[in-house]
mmCIF file of C-alpha atoms in Angstrom:
data_model
loop_
_atom_site.group_PDB
_atom_site.id
_atom_site.type_symbol
_atom_site.label_atom_id
_atom_site.label_comp_id
_atom_site.label_asym_id
_atom_site.label_seq_id
_atom_site.Cartn_x
_atom_site.Cartn_y
_atom_site.Cartn_z
ATOM 1 C CA UNK O 203 85.268 96.699 139.714
ATOM 2 C CA UNK O 204 84.712 92.950 139.475
ATOM 3 C CA UNK O 205 82.665 93.396 136.302
ATOM 4 C CA UNK O 206 85.345 95.542 134.703
ATOM 5 C CA UNK O 207 88.043 93.038 135.617
ATOM 6 C CA UNK O 208 86.133 90.190 134.015
ATOM 7 C CA UNK O 209 85.723 92.247 130.849
ATOM 8 C CA UNK O 210 89.456 92.922 130.727
ATOM 9 C CA UNK O 211 90.283 89.229 131.116
ATOM 10 C CA UNK O 212 88.066 88.360 128.161
ATOM 11 C CA UNK O 213 89.818 90.808 125.832
ATOM 12 C CA UNK O 214 91.772 88.926 123.191
ATOM 13 C CA UNK O 215 93.198 89.420 119.733
ATOM 14 C CA UNK O 216 91.069 87.284 117.435
ATOM 15 C CA UNK O 217 91.658 87.704 113.684
ATOM 16 C CA UNK O 218 88.776 85.329 112.989
ATOM 17 C CA UNK O 219 86.449 87.718 114.890
ATOM 18 C CA UNK O 220 83.171 85.856 115.536
ATOM 19 C CA UNK O 221 83.744 83.191 112.867
ATOM 20 C CA UNK O 222 83.972 80.123 115.096
ATOM 21 C CA UNK O 223 84.635 77.681 112.258
ATOM 22 C CA UNK O 224 87.523 79.810 111.039
ATOM 23 C CA UNK O 225 88.836 80.055 114.593
ATOM 24 C CA UNK O 226 88.802 76.258 114.945
ATOM 25 C CA UNK O 227 90.657 75.901 111.646
ATOM 26 C CA UNK O 228 93.341 78.378 112.734
ATOM 27 C CA UNK O 229 93.910 76.392 115.935
ATOM 28 C CA UNK O 230 94.040 73.136 113.997
ATOM 29 C CA UNK O 231 96.506 74.521 111.463
ATOM 30 C CA UNK O 232 98.701 75.848 114.235
ATOM 31 C CA UNK O 233 98.766 72.445 115.896
ATOM 32 C CA UNK O 234 99.186 70.238 112.815
ATOM 33 C CA UNK O 235 101.683 72.209 110.737
ATOM 34 C CA UNK O 236 104.343 71.856 113.437
ATOM 35 C CA UNK O 237 105.107 68.289 112.335
ATOM 36 C CA UNK O 238 105.801 69.247 108.704
ATOM 37 C CA UNK O 239 104.999 65.780 107.330
ATOM 38 C CA UNK O 240 103.409 65.074 103.952
ATOM 39 C CA UNK O 241 100.382 63.574 105.677
ATOM 40 C CA UNK O 242 100.010 66.716 107.725
ATOM 41 C CA UNK O 243 100.174 68.856 104.565
ATOM 42 C CA UNK O 244 97.441 66.749 102.992
ATOM 43 C CA UNK O 245 95.285 67.153 106.091
ATOM 44 C CA UNK O 246 95.751 70.933 106.115
ATOM 45 C CA UNK O 247 94.855 71.233 102.436
ATOM 46 C CA UNK O 248 91.701 69.223 103.020
ATOM 47 C CA UNK O 249 90.770 71.437 105.969
ATOM 48 C CA UNK O 250 91.327 74.602 103.945
ATOM 49 C CA UNK O 251 89.306 73.301 101.026
ATOM 50 C CA UNK O 252 86.435 72.201 103.237
ATOM 51 C CA UNK O 253 86.069 75.589 104.933
ATOM 52 C CA UNK O 254 86.683 77.850 101.935
ATOM 53 C CA UNK O 255 84.358 75.938 99.624
ATOM 54 C CA UNK O 256 81.662 75.630 102.268
ATOM 55 C CA UNK O 257 79.409 78.466 101.095
ATOM 56 C CA UNK O 258 80.701 80.039 97.874
ATOM 57 C CA UNK O 259 77.640 82.280 97.642
ATOM 58 C CA UNK O 260 78.565 84.164 100.828
ATOM 59 C CA UNK O 261 81.167 86.353 99.166
ATOM 60 C CA UNK O 262 81.632 88.597 102.172
ATOM 61 C CA UNK O 263 82.541 85.747 104.519
ATOM 62 C CA UNK O 264 84.632 83.999 101.897
ATOM 63 C CA UNK O 265 86.709 87.156 101.410
ATOM 64 C CA UNK O 266 87.134 87.463 105.181
ATOM 65 C CA UNK O 267 88.256 83.857 105.559
ATOM 66 C CA UNK O 268 90.762 83.935 102.713
ATOM 67 C CA UNK O 269 92.239 87.212 103.991
ATOM 68 C CA UNK O 270 92.653 85.915 107.550
ATOM 69 C CA UNK O 271 94.140 82.628 106.360
ATOM 70 C CA UNK O 272 96.558 84.412 104.022
ATOM 71 C CA UNK O 273 97.909 86.489 106.893
ATOM 72 C CA UNK O 274 98.037 83.459 109.197
ATOM 73 C CA UNK O 275 99.908 81.342 106.612
ATOM 74 C CA UNK O 276 102.252 84.073 105.400
ATOM 75 C CA UNK O 277 105.280 82.222 106.783
ATOM 76 C CA UNK O 278 104.087 78.804 105.601
ATOM 77 C CA UNK O 279 104.747 76.783 102.436
ATOM 78 C CA UNK O 280 101.217 75.439 102.521
ATOM 79 C CA UNK O 281 99.411 77.867 100.129
ATOM 80 C CA UNK O 282 102.153 77.518 97.510
ATOM 81 C CA UNK O 283 102.102 73.726 97.819
ATOM 82 C CA UNK O 284 98.324 73.625 97.510
ATOM 83 C CA UNK O 285 98.336 75.817 94.387
ATOM 84 C CA UNK O 286 101.113 73.728 92.821
ATOM 85 C CA UNK O 287 99.296 70.493 93.557
ATOM 86 C CA UNK O 288 95.915 71.766 92.325
ATOM 87 C CA UNK O 289 96.584 74.301 89.534
ATOM 88 C CA UNK O 290 92.944 74.068 88.464
ATOM 89 C CA UNK O 291 91.619 75.028 91.892
ATOM 90 C CA UNK O 292 90.630 78.705 91.940
ATOM 91 C CA UNK O 293 90.519 78.839 95.743
ATOM 92 C CA UNK O 294 94.043 77.454 96.071
ATOM 93 C CA UNK O 295 95.367 79.944 93.511
ATOM 94 C CA UNK O 296 93.722 82.917 95.214
ATOM 95 C CA UNK O 297 94.966 81.927 98.663
ATOM 96 C CA UNK O 298 98.489 81.524 97.291
ATOM 97 C CA UNK O 299 98.423 84.949 95.615
ATOM 98 C CA UNK O 300 96.972 86.679 98.670
ATOM 99 C CA UNK O 301 99.579 84.982 100.869
ATOM 100 C CA UNK O 302 102.355 86.264 98.608
ATOM 101 C CA UNK O 303 101.140 89.824 99.211
ATOM 102 C CA UNK O 304 101.081 89.180 102.969
ATOM 103 C CA UNK O 305 104.619 87.785 102.777
ATOM 104 C CA UNK O 306 105.797 90.793 100.777
ATOM 105 C CA UNK O 307 104.281 93.148 103.325
ATOM 106 C CA UNK O 308 106.147 91.322 106.083
ATOM 107 C CA UNK O 309 109.486 91.309 104.263
ATOM 108 C CA UNK O 310 109.304 94.817 102.839
ATOM 109 C CA UNK O 311 110.945 95.379 99.473
ATOM 110 C CA UNK O 312 112.315 91.830 99.532
ATOM 111 C CA UNK O 313 108.898 90.246 99.157
ATOM 112 C CA UNK O 314 108.186 88.356 95.930
ATOM 113 C CA UNK O 315 104.819 88.760 94.205
ATOM 114 C CA UNK O 316 106.126 87.919 90.731
ATOM 115 C CA UNK O 317 103.553 85.256 89.875
ATOM 116 C CA UNK O 318 100.715 86.478 92.111
ATOM 117 C CA UNK O 319 98.959 88.393 89.339
ATOM 118 C CA UNK O 320 98.963 85.361 87.052
ATOM 119 C CA UNK O 321 97.528 83.234 89.846
ATOM 120 C CA UNK O 322 94.697 85.745 90.297
ATOM 121 C CA UNK O 323 93.934 85.932 86.586
ATOM 122 C CA UNK O 324 93.939 82.149 86.268
ATOM 123 C CA UNK O 325 91.580 81.901 89.252
ATOM 124 C CA UNK O 326 89.311 84.484 87.641
ATOM 125 C CA UNK O 327 89.145 82.323 84.501
ATOM 126 C CA UNK O 328 88.303 79.232 86.549
ATOM 127 C CA UNK O 329 85.657 80.996 88.648
ATOM 128 C CA UNK O 330 84.317 83.870 86.515
ATOM 129 C CA UNK O 331 81.573 84.878 88.971
ATOM 130 C CA UNK O 332 83.846 84.980 92.012
ATOM 131 C CA UNK O 333 84.973 88.490 93.086
ATOM 132 C CA UNK O 334 87.785 87.222 95.324
ATOM 133 C CA UNK O 335 90.387 86.705 92.557
ATOM 134 C CA UNK O 336 89.870 90.340 91.575
ATOM 135 C CA UNK O 337 90.091 91.476 95.199
ATOM 136 C CA UNK O 338 93.389 89.615 95.504
ATOM 137 C CA UNK O 339 94.595 91.168 92.231
ATOM 138 C CA UNK O 340 93.719 94.591 93.630
ATOM 139 C CA UNK O 341 96.053 93.871 96.540
ATOM 140 C CA UNK O 342 98.770 92.800 94.116
ATOM 141 C CA UNK O 343 98.275 95.984 92.090
ATOM 142 C CA UNK O 344 98.696 98.103 95.223
ATOM 143 C CA UNK O 345 101.826 96.233 96.186
ATOM 144 C CA UNK O 346 103.366 96.641 92.736
ATOM 145 C CA UNK O 347 102.190 100.253 92.301
ATOM 146 C CA UNK O 348 100.255 99.680 89.102
ATOM 147 C CA UNK O 349 98.965 102.703 87.213
ATOM 148 C CA UNK O 350 95.518 104.042 88.005
ATOM 149 C CA UNK O 351 93.786 102.967 84.746
ATOM 150 C CA UNK O 352 94.801 99.352 85.462
ATOM 151 C CA UNK O 353 93.730 99.531 89.086
ATOM 152 C CA UNK O 354 90.359 101.080 88.282
ATOM 153 C CA UNK O 355 89.829 98.333 85.718
ATOM 154 C CA UNK O 356 90.324 95.700 88.446
ATOM 155 C CA UNK O 357 88.100 97.687 90.784
ATOM 156 C CA UNK O 358 85.281 97.609 88.251
ATOM 157 C CA UNK O 359 85.638 93.832 87.934
ATOM 158 C CA UNK O 360 85.145 93.480 91.691
ATOM 159 C CA UNK O 361 82.092 95.756 91.715
ATOM 160 C CA UNK O 362 80.506 93.818 88.852
ATOM 161 C CA UNK O 363 80.555 90.726 91.095
ATOM 162 C CA UNK O 364 80.212 92.106 94.622
ATOM 163 C CA UNK O 365 78.928 95.695 94.817
ATOM 164 C CA UNK O 366 79.848 96.364 98.458
ATOM 165 C CA UNK O 367 82.955 94.245 98.988
ATOM 166 C CA UNK O 368 84.580 95.598 102.134
ATOM 167 C CA UNK O 369 88.132 94.506 101.338
ATOM 168 C CA UNK O 370 87.992 96.069 97.880
ATOM 169 C CA UNK O 371 86.768 99.437 99.164
ATOM 170 C CA UNK O 372 89.435 99.606 101.861
ATOM 171 C CA UNK O 373 92.142 98.686 99.363
ATOM 172 C CA UNK O 374 90.987 101.376 96.959
ATOM 173 C CA UNK O 375 90.900 103.873 99.806
ATOM 174 C CA UNK O 376 94.524 103.059 100.645
ATOM 175 C CA UNK O 377 95.574 103.102 96.988
ATOM 176 C CA UNK O 378 94.154 106.603 96.492
ATOM 177 C CA UNK O 379 96.037 108.128 99.441
ATOM 178 C CA UNK O 380 99.010 110.407 98.761
ATOM 179 C CA UNK O 381 101.277 107.761 100.329
ATOM 180 C CA UNK O 382 100.426 105.314 97.525
ATOM 181 C CA UNK O 383 100.341 107.651 94.571
ATOM 182 C CA UNK O 384 96.918 109.258 94.835
ATOM 183 C CA UNK O 385 95.931 112.514 96.469
ATOM 184 C CA UNK O 386 93.871 113.850 99.339
ATOM 185 C CA UNK O 387 91.323 115.120 96.817
ATOM 186 C CA UNK O 388 90.929 111.651 95.319
ATOM 187 C CA UNK O 389 90.305 110.203 98.768
ATOM 188 C CA UNK O 390 87.643 112.822 99.471
ATOM 189 C CA UNK O 391 85.922 112.230 96.137
ATOM 190 C CA UNK O 392 85.993 108.470 96.651
ATOM 191 C CA UNK O 393 84.498 108.674 100.139
ATOM 192 C CA UNK O 394 81.897 111.265 99.159
ATOM 193 C CA UNK O 395 80.679 109.097 96.300
ATOM 194 C CA UNK O 396 80.429 106.101 98.615
ATOM 195 C CA UNK O 397 78.547 107.918 101.384
ATOM 196 C CA UNK O 398 75.963 109.116 98.875
ATOM 197 C CA UNK O 399 74.897 105.610 97.893
ATOM 198 C CA UNK O 400 76.079 102.919 100.330
ATOM 199 C CA UNK O 401 73.417 101.152 102.444
ATOM 200 C CA UNK O 402 73.790 101.952 106.135
ATOM 201 C CA UNK O 403 74.783 98.383 107.049
ATOM 202 C CA UNK O 404 76.682 97.312 103.925
ATOM 203 C CA UNK O 405 79.954 95.401 104.454
ATOM 204 C CA UNK O 406 81.962 98.403 103.186
ATOM 205 C CA UNK O 407 80.182 100.982 105.347
ATOM 206 C CA UNK O 408 83.293 101.593 107.489
ATOM 207 C CA UNK O 409 85.234 103.078 104.578
ATOM 208 C CA UNK O 410 84.352 106.649 105.535
ATOM 209 C CA UNK O 411 85.275 106.212 109.197
ATOM 210 C CA UNK O 412 88.470 104.396 108.201
ATOM 211 C CA UNK O 413 89.487 107.418 106.128
ATOM 212 C CA UNK O 414 88.906 109.690 109.103
ATOM 213 C CA UNK O 415 90.872 107.463 111.487
ATOM 214 C CA UNK O 416 93.766 107.363 109.021
ATOM 215 C CA UNK O 417 93.741 111.148 108.832
ATOM 216 C CA UNK O 418 93.552 111.417 112.628
ATOM 217 C CA UNK O 419 96.500 109.058 113.036
ATOM 218 C CA UNK O 420 98.465 111.061 110.474
ATOM 219 C CA UNK O 421 97.859 114.186 112.578
ATOM 220 C CA UNK O 422 99.112 112.386 115.672
ATOM 221 C CA UNK O 423 102.166 111.232 113.744
ATOM 222 C CA UNK O 424 103.153 114.822 112.935
ATOM 223 C CA UNK O 425 103.578 115.574 116.613
ATOM 224 C CA UNK O 426 103.876 119.040 118.123
ATOM 225 C CA UNK O 427 100.908 121.336 118.547
ATOM 226 C CA UNK O 428 98.802 119.508 115.930
ATOM 227 C CA UNK O 429 99.017 116.267 117.896
ATOM 228 C CA UNK O 430 98.077 118.059 121.117
ATOM 229 C CA UNK O 431 94.818 119.317 119.623
ATOM 230 C CA UNK O 432 94.133 116.274 117.441
ATOM 231 C CA UNK O 433 90.964 115.528 119.406
ATOM 232 C CA UNK O 434 89.244 118.426 117.656
ATOM 233 C CA UNK O 435 89.332 116.309 114.493
ATOM 234 C CA UNK O 436 86.324 114.466 115.930
ATOM 235 C CA UNK O 437 84.352 117.503 117.074
ATOM 236 C CA UNK O 438 84.112 119.386 113.802
ATOM 237 C CA UNK O 439 83.954 118.939 110.065
ATOM 238 C CA UNK O 440 84.116 115.564 108.332
ATOM 239 C CA UNK O 441 85.426 113.695 111.368
ATOM 240 C CA UNK O 442 82.393 114.642 113.457
ATOM 241 C CA UNK O 443 80.033 113.929 110.553
ATOM 242 C CA UNK O 444 81.482 110.455 110.022
ATOM 243 C CA UNK O 445 81.043 109.609 113.709
ATOM 244 C CA UNK O 446 77.557 111.084 113.939
ATOM 245 C CA UNK O 447 76.386 108.990 111.002
ATOM 246 C CA UNK O 448 77.170 105.679 112.699
ATOM 247 C CA UNK O 449 77.573 106.184 116.454
ATOM 248 C CA UNK O 450 73.977 105.295 117.337
ATOM 249 C CA UNK O 451 73.375 102.441 114.898
ATOM 250 C CA UNK O 452 76.408 100.194 114.547
ATOM 251 C CA UNK O 453 76.301 98.965 118.141
ATOM 252 C CA UNK O 454 72.649 97.956 117.982
ATOM 253 C CA UNK O 455 72.190 94.157 118.077
ATOM 254 C CA UNK O 456 72.015 92.730 114.574
ATOM 255 C CA UNK O 457 72.518 96.027 112.756
ATOM 256 C CA UNK O 458 75.902 95.078 111.300
ATOM 257 C CA UNK O 459 75.779 91.520 110.004
ATOM 258 C CA UNK O 460 78.832 91.210 107.756
ATOM 259 C CA UNK O 461 81.825 89.026 108.565
ATOM 260 C CA UNK O 462 84.027 91.872 109.812
ATOM 261 C CA UNK O 463 81.361 93.657 111.849
ATOM 262 C CA UNK O 464 83.437 93.312 115.022
ATOM 263 C CA UNK O 465 86.407 94.931 113.282
ATOM 264 C CA UNK O 466 84.202 97.887 112.395
ATOM 265 C CA UNK O 467 82.965 98.117 115.981
ATOM 266 C CA UNK O 468 86.595 98.225 117.164
ATOM 267 C CA UNK O 469 87.138 101.099 114.740
ATOM 268 C CA UNK O 470 84.078 102.918 116.056
ATOM 269 C CA UNK O 471 85.068 102.438 119.708
ATOM 270 C CA UNK O 472 88.537 103.798 118.940
ATOM 271 C CA UNK O 473 87.165 106.874 117.168
ATOM 272 C CA UNK O 474 84.585 107.593 119.871
ATOM 273 C CA UNK O 475 87.237 107.434 122.566
ATOM 274 C CA UNK O 476 89.620 109.568 120.495
ATOM 275 C CA UNK O 477 86.840 112.170 120.408
ATOM 276 C CA UNK O 478 86.137 111.694 124.144
ATOM 277 C CA UNK O 479 82.581 110.517 123.433
ATOM 278 C CA UNK O 480 82.669 108.023 126.285
ATOM 279 C CA UNK O 481 78.967 107.574 126.876
ATOM 280 C CA UNK O 482 78.455 106.488 123.274
ATOM 281 C CA UNK O 483 81.522 104.236 123.393
ATOM 282 C CA UNK O 484 80.254 102.200 126.353
ATOM 283 C CA UNK O 485 77.586 100.395 124.372
ATOM 284 C CA UNK O 486 80.028 99.757 121.537
ATOM 285 C CA UNK O 487 82.511 98.126 123.906
ATOM 286 C CA UNK O 488 79.720 95.919 125.189
ATOM 287 C CA UNK O 489 78.863 94.899 121.632
ATOM 288 C CA UNK O 490 82.513 94.082 120.936
ATOM 289 C CA UNK O 491 82.582 91.595 123.792
ATOM 290 C CA UNK O 492 86.356 91.640 124.156
ATOM 291 C CA UNK O 493 87.193 90.613 120.559
ATOM 292 C CA UNK O 494 90.052 92.995 119.752
ATOM 293 C CA UNK O 495 91.562 93.845 116.367
ATOM 294 C CA UNK O 496 95.178 94.961 116.124
ATOM 295 C CA UNK O 497 94.299 98.012 114.036
ATOM 296 C CA UNK O 498 93.566 100.774 114.951
ATOM 297 C CA UNK O 499 94.558 100.195 118.589
ATOM 298 C CA UNK O 500 98.192 99.331 117.755
ATOM 299 C CA UNK O 501 98.962 102.949 116.831
ATOM 300 C CA UNK O 502 99.292 103.701 120.550
ATOM 301 C CA UNK O 503 101.324 100.613 121.432
ATOM 302 C CA UNK O 504 100.203 97.130 122.412
ATOM 303 C CA UNK O 505 96.667 96.791 120.979
ATOM 304 C CA UNK O 506 95.255 94.745 123.867
ATOM 305 C CA UNK O 507 96.600 97.191 126.436
ATOM 306 C CA UNK O 508 95.287 100.160 124.452
ATOM 307 C CA UNK O 509 91.872 98.538 124.066
ATOM 308 C CA UNK O 510 91.586 97.702 127.767
ATOM 309 C CA UNK O 511 92.710 101.187 128.805
ATOM 310 C CA UNK O 512 90.127 102.770 126.513
ATOM 311 C CA UNK O 513 87.440 100.417 127.817
ATOM 312 C CA UNK O 514 88.252 101.402 131.390
ATOM 313 C CA UNK O 515 88.103 105.087 130.499
ATOM 314 C CA UNK O 516 84.715 104.596 128.835
ATOM 315 C CA UNK O 517 83.288 103.138 132.045
ATOM 316 C CA UNK O 518 84.588 105.813 134.434
ATOM 317 C CA UNK O 519 81.678 107.281 136.382
ATOM 318 C CA UNK O 520 79.381 104.262 136.033
#
């Protein structure tokens, strides 16, 4: 019981995941932006620039860092100020555009993404080899419900620069759902094509399992008899196949090496527990080490509480 208690105490929501430098920057930004002085703004811009320009060749980690920072700064003036001060800085423009999408998501229909697309296109001109401006534009296109030929054109620009970009695949998956103007058939075709060619430890490898979790959560949301028997989603058909493909590999030390590996392990632990595959989930929880992501746990309520409850259930009988 002592071991389990210590595990529960370590559980924490950490958007930076295992990126310690990003985590330190988030703490610094939280502390310094409270003063709101010009000097503080200058310091924050310098900190952002230093981290985001640190290793431009690591496109996976760069995408992760910009996405986390955009969400973190969605209520801040900082990205807009940085882009206005440095209009020739592709990183500043992309962060500003991505932050606008995060702000719009927070404020619903009232969110403003009017100049986000132009910021992305200008960033793409300034940094023609960088996939992140196109990833950000893909998010803008989803938000503004662009037509499919336009969106697929952006998608191809991402792939030309970063074949397995995790954020791009998950955004395309969401865009192709019936809720965003696609269809269930398009989702199936998209996932099938990916499964046929994606390397087993590519950054986007969780796309298939994400699709299955979204479908499972949709079943739960319908309530009634379907929700009562929703567990069978993971014991037959495509749900079981998606789990079987990854259940015994993802949790192995060093198998997943991309920036959001811990997010994918959270997804796997959730799906294994939803399918009552507790023995397989135990090792995944150990690999997670208490670093919790809000999604998919938040569907059941408080994500930390849901994670800890699932972790306890996985260890019953040990």
